[in-house]
Amino acid sequence: MSLVPVPAHVETSPGELPITSSFSVAIDGYQEPRLDRAVERLERQIARQTGLPMRIGRGDTATATLIIRCDHASKPVQDVDEDESYDLEVRPDKASLTAPNPLGALHGLATFSQLISVTPGGFAAPAVRIHDAPRFPWRGLMIDVARHFMPVDVLKRNLDGMAAVKLNVFHWHLSDYQGFRMESKKFPKLQEMGSDSNYYTQEGAKDLIAYARDRGIMVVPEFDVPGHATSWFVGYPQLASAPGPYRIERRWGIFDPALDPTRKSTYSFLDGLVGEMSKLFPAPYFHMGGDEVNGKQWDSNREIQSFMQAHAIKDNHALQAYFVAHMEEIVSKHHKILIGWDEVLSPSLPASVIVQSWRGQSALADAANLGHRGLLSYGYYLDLMHHADEHYSVDPMSEATASLSPEKKKLILGGEACMWTEYVTAENLDSRLWPRTAVIAERLWSSQDVRDIDSMYRRIGRINWELELLGLTHRTSMDAMLRRIAGQDDVNSLWVLAQTVEPVREYDREVLATQRDALNSGAALNRLVDAIPPESKSSREFAHLVERYIASDFRDATTEKYIRAQVTTWAENDARLQPVLAGSFVLKEDAILSTNLASIANIALEALNYAHSNQIPAADWVAEATRTLEDAKKPQDDLVLVVAQPVEVLVQAVSKAKP
Amino acid sequence: MSLVPVPAHVETSPGELPITSSFSVAIDGYQEPRLDRAVERLERQIARQTGLPMRIGRGDTATATLIIRCDHASKPVQDVDEDESYDLEVRPDKASLTAPNPLGALHGLATFSQLISVTPGGFAAPAVRIHDAPRFPWRGLMIDVARHFMPVDVLKRNLDGMAAVKLNVFHWHLSDYQGFRMESKKFPKLQEMGSDSNYYTQEGAKDLIAYARDRGIMVVPEFDVPGHATSWFVGYPQLASAPGPYRIERRWGIFDPALDPTRKSTYSFLDGLVGEMSKLFPAPYFHMGGDEVNGKQWDSNREIQSFMQAHAIKDNHALQAYFVAHMEEIVSKHHKILIGWDEVLSPSLPASVIVQSWRGQSALADAANLGHRGLLSYGYYLDLMHHADEHYSVDPMSEATASLSPEKKKLILGGEACMWTEYVTAENLDSRLWPRTAVIAERLWSSQDVRDIDSMYRRIGRINWELELLGLTHRTSMDAMLRRIAGQDDVNSLWVLAQTVEPVREYDREVLATQRDALNSGAALNRLVDAIPPESKSSREFAHLVERYIASDFRDATTEKYIRAQVTTWAENDARLQPVLAGSFVLKEDAILSTNLASIANIALEALNYAHSNQIPAADWVAEATRTLEDAKKPQDDLVLVVAQPVEVLVQAVSKAKP
């Protein structure tokens, strides 16, 4: 079994349910068209998982392989207080899925398809009893479609991915400095002048919302105010705190423009827009952003300054609180609950407002102590290129939140993975989201004590493949990108290098980009750094080999052989790869990485020889090797040669070995 | 440059046109919306080819990088007598594409995007003057959607592939024993009872036809009569020559049911259907099939026999001619030109009828001598799993057709690649079509003397990648299939085996399937044979290495090293792969292939050692090795271990070497 997320209770028993072409699903009890569509999706997915021809459509309760029973309907509009539990029993002759409502049944179907695998006897699901329910009610994914626009079909396939790992909130970051991406019929200049024609029609949004609803996902829109709104001001400069004209922002960063929070007209505009969008989006939540206002436009606007004096608003933080209070009124008027990033928090903030924290557990604890529900996104920023295990280790109920009172703990709703898209396009979005989003999904669904990293990485293999079958391109797109980068069909030697490097982490790319003057939305994202995954599987596996070899006191001959084979491949790759690198301007800067890979591979070979012959290398060899390795670790073309680290571990171990 | 198909005239000059984000296309002269859509497709394709952000939409003639000029419109309905020529000039500062009509311009745009590649200085198209026009006016691809249904989106992406290699006819084989796939509003029981609900709506067909038209492709429907029509008789048994009831045929093969050609009611039904379909399909051609009537139902029907006597119809061949003559009248009445397979030919056949030949050039020559236009499909049957170079060597104007008079030669319109889908589903259709269809496309477009096989295989790499960018899954789907087959994410060792085998050829799968009793449309196509491509690139490359090594009298040390590395991988693979094979029922029968691969690899290693040390092996070693190799060549699980052949070549050469 290889389930992601791990269910709450699993009880296995002997035997298995064969999955053949005569597999069918029946629906008993409460029925609705959404369940029928879910059954058809399951059948299509099983067809893809097995290659068996499947009859698509609902089967007969008397003969069906799997019977679904729901007690009653879900809420007409999905909310986070719904029962998402399900019970799945697989026996050698039949399977049954029971759930209070279709939402739970959808989760159970996701589990069922993950149970199926090939066996020596055929395709089968193991006999098992599962009782499952999520740990947190809010398990979200935010995608920023403002910095780079993502077409509806790209979002849809990612909604499929979300449903596969039981995420239930799609947080749609629809506006920012660089674009306003949703059609407004009331204020059409928002998209007409603020989107470079890259926006969603309301028709498209409705379609996406229905698609998400079918998959047990609520869609929460975010329109970021009062900062992050330059794109609004292109069409409506009167909203800003400084006179226009404005242009769509092309750079990345934090910028001065902000809504003028002192004018009535600002709020009547927002009332109109929130009203329009509240009708379009059925979810009971409305995200207003509220982050990163630098206050400069407010400081230099005399009218704003005198307004603040007149109203005893002592600083920009108080002015922001004043704005948020008005937003809350507007959003409440339209029957929605306001959500904002950390910065919306102030002592006067109405308790109903939900705080989404990029700052961390202590900010969430502070909010909870003021009575606010909270969502953790700190530690779940996928754009920072962290490894899966790092995200996995972050828990919404840890550190400051862990010591909240039981009552206050209930206010921690869960969390959201966040994908900011400065360096992400429709082409590589999937590879930035997956499989790491699945790991965060498990953190939010499964018990807190589910934290075995080896198990998590093992199960990622299966979910990777499942996501591929759902149409996600997180692995397949890399091949096409590498061919483009290399300008040739044979990319074997480029693959070897690509598997040893990782993108720089945190905000290092922004720092390096400033140096190369490519810090803008028009820059091509077509280099090696954009094609490779955030995490090198080869490097992780190589590090394990090195660990195992050292732990054996250099006696494990099989492991030594594997290490030798790997580093020999690296050492020999440079000669083959350099002509490829020379032929492509995109790869020019990577030549040194390839050379470095050969150098450190040769160091590893020498280290192996020392270890193999029970010799300790001379101090100057160690010093020279260490210098080379340190040098090889420096970022180059936004890439880091991550296999240098385990080679260094090997060198250090060899230099200290007892002969 | 890596163009497929090779243009008629290419004149290169120094320099290149840089392709950057500011690339744009303008349209001068004759304009129509189809051209605008083609420009947008080009821009999107260039964006995928380069990863550059592109402005989508028509640019300004004053500043555009590429200017398109057409003289006049194409025909409102595409036909094969249109001028498809174009002239493309790329200079270091600008490019211009001129064509008599949009059809030529579409071909020119396909060429332009193939010119772009990565260079040491950036993305660029080389400076070049191309004058191009096709050798044959009819360059088609037939897809059988009756034996396995192919959804519209699967067909659409293959139309994109066709347009990329300048194919201009999509021959849609819409009905057969196993299914009637087109909605008829006049005779709805055709699809309702004859398709298992897998059929195209007329709306869907119109959409596909428009999609094809946008890409310069004419859609020709085929409704196969009087044989191959069992699916019609499920709803309309009165059409058959024996009483029903009938069921949709589930087996593969040739079956008895045939339309009754003696009844008026048959023709009034056909008149109704042809009339309805002639309105739906604007193309001036209508394909009636007409192949493989075994005549058994006719022989055993007394009324048919007495009809034949009464009308002096002396045998079934004459009865078929009688039927075809009636079909021709009906089709003519609806303003279409009849096409049929070889079997429609008879001396009395009206000259307007086009003959499509699966029999070969001499059948085409016979038809031409009777005044018929003809299409070659013999040699282009993609389901037979031939290699690309075999298809490449077949020319419509060779053998019997080469000696036709110049006048008669004009009757040879071109040819069609044919994809019969007994063993093809939507999942592996792309990998069965591509890249081999591109090779046939080149045969039909390019000059007859374009026949360098090495050049063809080299250029296939580029077209493979281009097809991938267009959304075709001929390579990417294999990975997901291998993971399903192996039941695990790491399929490296399965890949090693998969690259050394090919599917059995010709109709061997049918022969072997009969033995295993899986000769039917319900059988799962989910084994290794269904995942791998028809042609092993590894095997071809390995055979080249062996040739080169032998040609050097075993002195080429580099080649020896490559051969040794390759066969060592094969020799060592079995131990890793056997546990994988044991875990999956789908792979059980392949265990012997893996063992055989190890055996022949060890033979190759021994042969290398003899060669390396200038020794001639003993006769009994050669005999034993040859026995093992012959054994390893036997089909297993519908697969052939094709690398056994070059190993045998090596063994033979070593055994004859002069020491």
PDB file of C-alpha atoms in Angstrom, chain B residues 198-388:
ATOM      1  CA  ASN B 198     -18.504   5.201 -28.653  1.00  0.00           C
ATOM      2  CA  TYR B 199     -19.290   7.429 -31.611  1.00  0.00           C
ATOM      3  CA  TYR B 200     -18.751  10.968 -32.863  1.00  0.00           C
ATOM      4  CA  THR B 201     -21.613  13.416 -32.799  1.00  0.00           C
ATOM      5  CA  GLN B 202     -22.185  15.401 -35.978  1.00  0.00           C
ATOM      6  CA  GLU B 203     -21.275  18.444 -33.919  1.00  0.00           C
ATOM      7  CA  GLY B 204     -17.981  16.824 -32.984  1.00  0.00           C
ATOM      8  CA  ALA B 205     -17.323  15.904 -36.606  1.00  0.00           C
ATOM      9  CA  LYS B 206     -17.955  19.476 -37.759  1.00  0.00           C
ATOM     10  CA  ASP B 207     -15.552  20.717 -35.122  1.00  0.00           C
ATOM     11  CA  LEU B 208     -12.908  18.252 -36.281  1.00  0.00           C
ATOM     12  CA  ILE B 209     -13.441  19.142 -39.944  1.00  0.00           C
ATOM     13  CA  ALA B 210     -13.001  22.847 -39.149  1.00  0.00           C
ATOM     14  CA  TYR B 211      -9.905  22.051 -37.108  1.00  0.00           C
ATOM     15  CA  ALA B 212      -8.494  20.136 -40.061  1.00  0.00           C
ATOM     16  CA  ARG B 213      -9.397  22.862 -42.543  1.00  0.00           C
ATOM     17  CA  ASP B 214      -7.489  25.361 -40.394  1.00  0.00           C
ATOM     18  CA  ARG B 215      -4.452  23.132 -40.826  1.00  0.00           C
ATOM     19  CA  GLY B 216      -4.770  22.561 -44.560  1.00  0.00           C
ATOM     20  CA  ILE B 217      -6.205  19.100 -44.170  1.00  0.00           C
ATOM     21  CA  MET B 218      -9.179  17.653 -46.025  1.00  0.00           C
ATOM     22  CA  VAL B 219     -11.277  15.093 -44.151  1.00  0.00           C
ATOM     23  CA  VAL B 220     -12.475  12.131 -46.234  1.00  0.00           C
ATOM     24  CA  PRO B 221     -14.943   9.799 -44.516  1.00  0.00           C
ATOM     25  CA  GLU B 222     -15.001   6.069 -45.168  1.00  0.00           C
ATOM     26  CA  PHE B 223     -18.072   3.950 -44.606  1.00  0.00           C
ATOM     27  CA  ASP B 224     -16.989   0.466 -45.524  1.00  0.00           C
ATOM     28  CA  VAL B 225     -19.488  -1.517 -47.647  1.00  0.00           C
ATOM     29  CA  PRO B 226     -20.669  -4.093 -48.670  1.00  0.00           C
ATOM     30  CA  GLY B 227     -18.504  -6.199 -46.311  1.00  0.00           C
ATOM     31  CA  HIS B 228     -17.012  -4.951 -43.031  1.00  0.00           C
ATOM     32  CA  ALA B 229     -20.490  -3.755 -42.059  1.00  0.00           C
ATOM     33  CA  THR B 230     -21.666  -6.067 -39.266  1.00  0.00           C
ATOM     34  CA  SER B 231     -22.113  -3.103 -36.907  1.00  0.00           C
ATOM     35  CA  TRP B 232     -24.709  -1.655 -39.314  1.00  0.00           C
ATOM     36  CA  PHE B 233     -26.768  -4.838 -39.160  1.00  0.00           C
ATOM     37  CA  VAL B 234     -27.223  -4.711 -35.382  1.00  0.00           C
ATOM     38  CA  GLY B 235     -29.732  -1.905 -35.839  1.00  0.00           C
ATOM     39  CA  TYR B 236     -30.687  -2.646 -39.460  1.00  0.00           C
ATOM     40  CA  PRO B 237     -30.556  -6.420 -40.023  1.00  0.00           C
ATOM     41  CA  GLN B 238     -32.648  -6.035 -43.168  1.00  0.00           C
ATOM     42  CA  LEU B 239     -29.598  -4.652 -44.954  1.00  0.00           C
ATOM     43  CA  ALA B 240     -27.689  -7.920 -44.598  1.00  0.00           C
ATOM     44  CA  SER B 241     -27.648 -10.890 -46.924  1.00  0.00           C
ATOM     45  CA  ALA B 242     -28.660 -13.300 -44.184  1.00  0.00           C
ATOM     46  CA  PRO B 243     -31.331 -12.950 -41.513  1.00  0.00           C
ATOM     47  CA  GLY B 244     -30.280 -11.545 -38.170  1.00  0.00           C
ATOM     48  CA  PRO B 245     -30.177 -10.788 -35.383  1.00  0.00           C
ATOM     49  CA  TYR B 246     -26.644  -9.436 -35.467  1.00  0.00           C
ATOM     50  CA  ARG B 247     -24.336  -8.384 -32.699  1.00  0.00           C
ATOM     51  CA  ILE B 248     -21.348  -6.060 -32.803  1.00  0.00           C
ATOM     52  CA  GLU B 249     -18.395  -8.176 -33.831  1.00  0.00           C
ATOM     53  CA  ARG B 250     -15.906  -8.612 -30.986  1.00  0.00           C
ATOM     54  CA  ARG B 251     -13.279 -10.633 -32.828  1.00  0.00           C
ATOM     55  CA  TRP B 252     -10.649  -9.536 -35.297  1.00  0.00           C
ATOM     56  CA  GLY B 253     -10.611 -11.060 -38.762  1.00  0.00           C
ATOM     57  CA  ILE B 254     -12.695 -11.262 -41.912  1.00  0.00           C
ATOM     58  CA  PHE B 255     -16.335 -12.186 -41.446  1.00  0.00           C
ATOM     59  CA  ASP B 256     -19.257 -13.293 -43.576  1.00  0.00           C
ATOM     60  CA  PRO B 257     -21.903 -10.586 -43.136  1.00  0.00           C
ATOM     61  CA  ALA B 258     -22.349  -8.359 -46.184  1.00  0.00           C
ATOM     62  CA  LEU B 259     -24.976  -5.976 -47.491  1.00  0.00           C
ATOM     63  CA  ASP B 260     -27.531  -7.484 -49.821  1.00  0.00           C
ATOM     64  CA  PRO B 261     -26.625  -5.902 -53.173  1.00  0.00           C
ATOM     65  CA  THR B 262     -29.757  -7.193 -54.895  1.00  0.00           C
ATOM     66  CA  ARG B 263     -32.410  -5.291 -52.991  1.00  0.00           C
ATOM     67  CA  LYS B 264     -33.637  -1.818 -53.877  1.00  0.00           C
ATOM     68  CA  SER B 265     -34.093  -1.073 -50.203  1.00  0.00           C
ATOM     69  CA  THR B 266     -30.354  -1.452 -49.672  1.00  0.00           C
ATOM     70  CA  TYR B 267     -29.692   1.311 -52.154  1.00  0.00           C
ATOM     71  CA  SER B 268     -32.350   3.612 -50.839  1.00  0.00           C
ATOM     72  CA  PHE B 269     -30.785   3.241 -47.366  1.00  0.00           C
ATOM     73  CA  LEU B 270     -27.350   3.958 -48.795  1.00  0.00           C
ATOM     74  CA  ASP B 271     -28.728   6.923 -50.713  1.00  0.00           C
ATOM     75  CA  GLY B 272     -30.091   8.318 -47.488  1.00  0.00           C
ATOM     76  CA  LEU B 273     -26.885   7.782 -45.566  1.00  0.00           C
ATOM     77  CA  VAL B 274     -24.553   9.002 -48.313  1.00  0.00           C
ATOM     78  CA  GLY B 275     -26.765  12.044 -48.721  1.00  0.00           C
ATOM     79  CA  GLU B 276     -26.632  12.824 -45.022  1.00  0.00           C
ATOM     80  CA  MET B 277     -22.883  12.293 -44.762  1.00  0.00           C
ATOM     81  CA  SER B 278     -22.176  14.192 -47.967  1.00  0.00           C
ATOM     82  CA  LYS B 279     -23.728  17.244 -46.384  1.00  0.00           C
ATOM     83  CA  LEU B 280     -21.741  16.774 -43.193  1.00  0.00           C
ATOM     84  CA  PHE B 281     -18.389  16.277 -44.930  1.00  0.00           C
ATOM     85  CA  PRO B 282     -17.588  19.084 -47.361  1.00  0.00           C
ATOM     86  CA  ALA B 283     -14.702  17.225 -49.049  1.00  0.00           C
ATOM     87  CA  PRO B 284     -15.475  16.195 -52.642  1.00  0.00           C
ATOM     88  CA  TYR B 285     -14.621  12.538 -51.949  1.00  0.00           C
ATOM     89  CA  PHE B 286     -16.494   9.663 -50.393  1.00  0.00           C
ATOM     90  CA  HIS B 287     -14.738   6.420 -49.499  1.00  0.00           C
ATOM     91  CA  MET B 288     -16.891   3.287 -49.717  1.00  0.00           C
ATOM     92  CA  GLY B 289     -14.283   0.766 -48.581  1.00  0.00           C
ATOM     93  CA  GLY B 290     -15.302  -2.168 -50.705  1.00  0.00           C
ATOM     94  CA  ASP B 291     -12.636  -4.573 -49.504  1.00  0.00           C
ATOM     95  CA  GLU B 292     -12.575  -8.164 -48.370  1.00  0.00           C
ATOM     96  CA  VAL B 293     -16.053  -9.504 -49.106  1.00  0.00           C
ATOM     97  CA  ASN B 294     -15.773 -13.246 -48.686  1.00  0.00           C
ATOM     98  CA  GLY B 295     -19.083 -13.851 -50.465  1.00  0.00           C
ATOM     99  CA  LYS B 296     -20.319 -16.579 -48.132  1.00  0.00           C
ATOM    100  CA  GLN B 297     -23.585 -14.838 -47.272  1.00  0.00           C
ATOM    101  CA  TRP B 298     -24.214 -14.212 -50.943  1.00  0.00           C
ATOM    102  CA  ASP B 299     -23.516 -17.837 -51.831  1.00  0.00           C
ATOM    103  CA  SER B 300     -25.996 -19.160 -49.321  1.00  0.00           C
ATOM    104  CA  ASN B 301     -28.827 -16.726 -50.042  1.00  0.00           C
ATOM    105  CA  ARG B 302     -31.262 -18.214 -52.575  1.00  0.00           C
ATOM    106  CA  GLU B 303     -32.808 -14.915 -53.553  1.00  0.00           C
ATOM    107  CA  ILE B 304     -29.414 -13.427 -54.263  1.00  0.00           C
ATOM    108  CA  GLN B 305     -28.490 -16.482 -56.297  1.00  0.00           C
ATOM    109  CA  SER B 306     -31.635 -16.274 -58.414  1.00  0.00           C
ATOM    110  CA  PHE B 307     -31.148 -12.511 -58.821  1.00  0.00           C
ATOM    111  CA  MET B 308     -27.682 -13.202 -60.165  1.00  0.00           C
ATOM    112  CA  GLN B 309     -29.035 -15.766 -62.600  1.00  0.00           C
ATOM    113  CA  ALA B 310     -31.796 -13.450 -63.706  1.00  0.00           C
ATOM    114  CA  HIS B 311     -29.347 -10.614 -64.315  1.00  0.00           C
ATOM    115  CA  ALA B 312     -26.574 -12.741 -65.776  1.00  0.00           C
ATOM    116  CA  ILE B 313     -24.216 -11.852 -62.929  1.00  0.00           C
ATOM    117  CA  LYS B 314     -21.799 -14.696 -63.235  1.00  0.00           C
ATOM    118  CA  ASP B 315     -19.943 -14.621 -59.905  1.00  0.00           C
ATOM    119  CA  ASN B 316     -19.455 -12.716 -56.678  1.00  0.00           C
ATOM    120  CA  HIS B 317     -16.839 -10.518 -58.245  1.00  0.00           C
ATOM    121  CA  ALA B 318     -19.412  -9.423 -60.789  1.00  0.00           C
ATOM    122  CA  LEU B 319     -21.986  -8.973 -58.044  1.00  0.00           C
ATOM    123  CA  GLN B 320     -19.552  -6.757 -56.179  1.00  0.00           C
ATOM    124  CA  ALA B 321     -19.003  -4.769 -59.417  1.00  0.00           C
ATOM    125  CA  TYR B 322     -22.766  -4.421 -59.718  1.00  0.00           C
ATOM    126  CA  PHE B 323     -22.894  -3.077 -56.165  1.00  0.00           C
ATOM    127  CA  VAL B 324     -19.998  -0.694 -56.719  1.00  0.00           C
ATOM    128  CA  ALA B 325     -21.623   0.679 -59.855  1.00  0.00           C
ATOM    129  CA  HIS B 326     -24.753   1.467 -57.832  1.00  0.00           C
ATOM    130  CA  MET B 327     -22.675   3.053 -55.080  1.00  0.00           C
ATOM    131  CA  GLU B 328     -20.927   5.162 -57.672  1.00  0.00           C
ATOM    132  CA  GLU B 329     -24.284   6.415 -58.937  1.00  0.00           C
ATOM    133  CA  ILE B 330     -25.419   7.305 -55.438  1.00  0.00           C
ATOM    134  CA  VAL B 331     -22.182   9.031 -54.534  1.00  0.00           C
ATOM    135  CA  SER B 332     -22.163  10.945 -57.829  1.00  0.00           C
ATOM    136  CA  LYS B 333     -25.726  12.006 -57.252  1.00  0.00           C
ATOM    137  CA  HIS B 334     -24.563  13.624 -54.024  1.00  0.00           C
ATOM    138  CA  HIS B 335     -21.745  15.376 -55.892  1.00  0.00           C
ATOM    139  CA  LYS B 336     -18.922  13.321 -54.522  1.00  0.00           C
ATOM    140  CA  ILE B 337     -16.198  11.281 -56.136  1.00  0.00           C
ATOM    141  CA  LEU B 338     -16.071   7.656 -55.090  1.00  0.00           C
ATOM    142  CA  ILE B 339     -12.944   6.076 -53.607  1.00  0.00           C
ATOM    143  CA  GLY B 340     -12.559   2.385 -52.873  1.00  0.00           C
ATOM    144  CA  TRP B 341      -9.922  -0.169 -52.033  1.00  0.00           C
ATOM    145  CA  ASP B 342      -8.426  -2.386 -54.758  1.00  0.00           C
ATOM    146  CA  GLU B 343     -11.423  -4.696 -54.825  1.00  0.00           C
ATOM    147  CA  VAL B 344     -13.705  -2.073 -56.366  1.00  0.00           C
ATOM    148  CA  LEU B 345     -11.748  -2.261 -59.607  1.00  0.00           C
ATOM    149  CA  SER B 346     -13.468  -3.940 -62.540  1.00  0.00           C
ATOM    150  CA  PRO B 347     -13.442  -3.154 -66.242  1.00  0.00           C
ATOM    151  CA  SER B 348     -16.860  -1.505 -66.060  1.00  0.00           C
ATOM    152  CA  LEU B 349     -15.951   0.788 -63.174  1.00  0.00           C
ATOM    153  CA  PRO B 350     -16.566   4.461 -64.063  1.00  0.00           C
ATOM    154  CA  ALA B 351     -13.252   6.202 -64.687  1.00  0.00           C
ATOM    155  CA  SER B 352     -13.904   8.848 -62.052  1.00  0.00           C
ATOM    156  CA  VAL B 353     -13.520   6.324 -59.230  1.00  0.00           C
ATOM    157  CA  ILE B 354     -10.232   6.532 -57.320  1.00  0.00           C
ATOM    158  CA  VAL B 355      -8.575   3.286 -56.323  1.00  0.00           C
ATOM    159  CA  GLN B 356      -6.659   3.036 -53.070  1.00  0.00           C
ATOM    160  CA  SER B 357      -4.300   0.123 -53.186  1.00  0.00           C
ATOM    161  CA  TRP B 358      -3.188  -2.086 -50.347  1.00  0.00           C
ATOM    162  CA  ARG B 359      -2.003  -4.557 -52.985  1.00  0.00           C
ATOM    163  CA  GLY B 360       0.815  -2.543 -54.493  1.00  0.00           C
ATOM    164  CA  GLN B 361       2.121  -0.584 -57.422  1.00  0.00           C
ATOM    165  CA  SER B 362       1.063  -3.096 -60.049  1.00  0.00           C
ATOM    166  CA  ALA B 363      -2.551  -2.908 -58.926  1.00  0.00           C
ATOM    167  CA  LEU B 364      -2.272   0.878 -59.180  1.00  0.00           C
ATOM    168  CA  ALA B 365      -0.761   0.596 -62.636  1.00  0.00           C
ATOM    169  CA  ASP B 366      -3.623  -1.652 -63.707  1.00  0.00           C
ATOM    170  CA  ALA B 367      -6.109   0.888 -62.410  1.00  0.00           C
ATOM    171  CA  ALA B 368      -4.281   3.739 -64.109  1.00  0.00           C
ATOM    172  CA  ASN B 369      -4.325   1.865 -67.374  1.00  0.00           C
ATOM    173  CA  LEU B 370      -8.095   1.704 -67.011  1.00  0.00           C
ATOM    174  CA  GLY B 371      -8.094   5.471 -66.434  1.00  0.00           C
ATOM    175  CA  HIS B 372      -8.430   5.535 -62.666  1.00  0.00           C
ATOM    176  CA  ARG B 373      -6.622   7.813 -60.344  1.00  0.00           C
ATOM    177  CA  GLY B 374      -4.867   5.930 -57.585  1.00  0.00           C
ATOM    178  CA  LEU B 375      -3.438   6.117 -54.085  1.00  0.00           C
ATOM    179  CA  LEU B 376      -0.753   3.838 -52.719  1.00  0.00           C
ATOM    180  CA  SER B 377      -1.166   2.393 -49.233  1.00  0.00           C
ATOM    181  CA  TYR B 378       0.728  -0.825 -49.823  1.00  0.00           C
ATOM    182  CA  GLY B 379       3.953  -0.458 -47.867  1.00  0.00           C
ATOM    183  CA  TYR B 380       2.442   2.203 -45.634  1.00  0.00           C
ATOM    184  CA  TYR B 381       0.538  -0.014 -43.194  1.00  0.00           C
ATOM    185  CA  LEU B 382       1.749   1.277 -39.857  1.00  0.00           C
ATOM    186  CA  ASP B 383       0.067  -1.517 -37.909  1.00  0.00           C
ATOM    187  CA  LEU B 384       2.490  -4.040 -39.392  1.00  0.00           C
ATOM    188  CA  MET B 385       5.266  -2.668 -37.162  1.00  0.00           C
ATOM    189  CA  HIS B 386       7.748  -2.098 -39.958  1.00  0.00           C
ATOM    190  CA  HIS B 387      10.709   0.171 -39.433  1.00  0.00           C
ATOM    191  CA  ALA B 388      10.751   3.736 -40.684  1.00  0.00           C
TER     192      ALA B 388
END
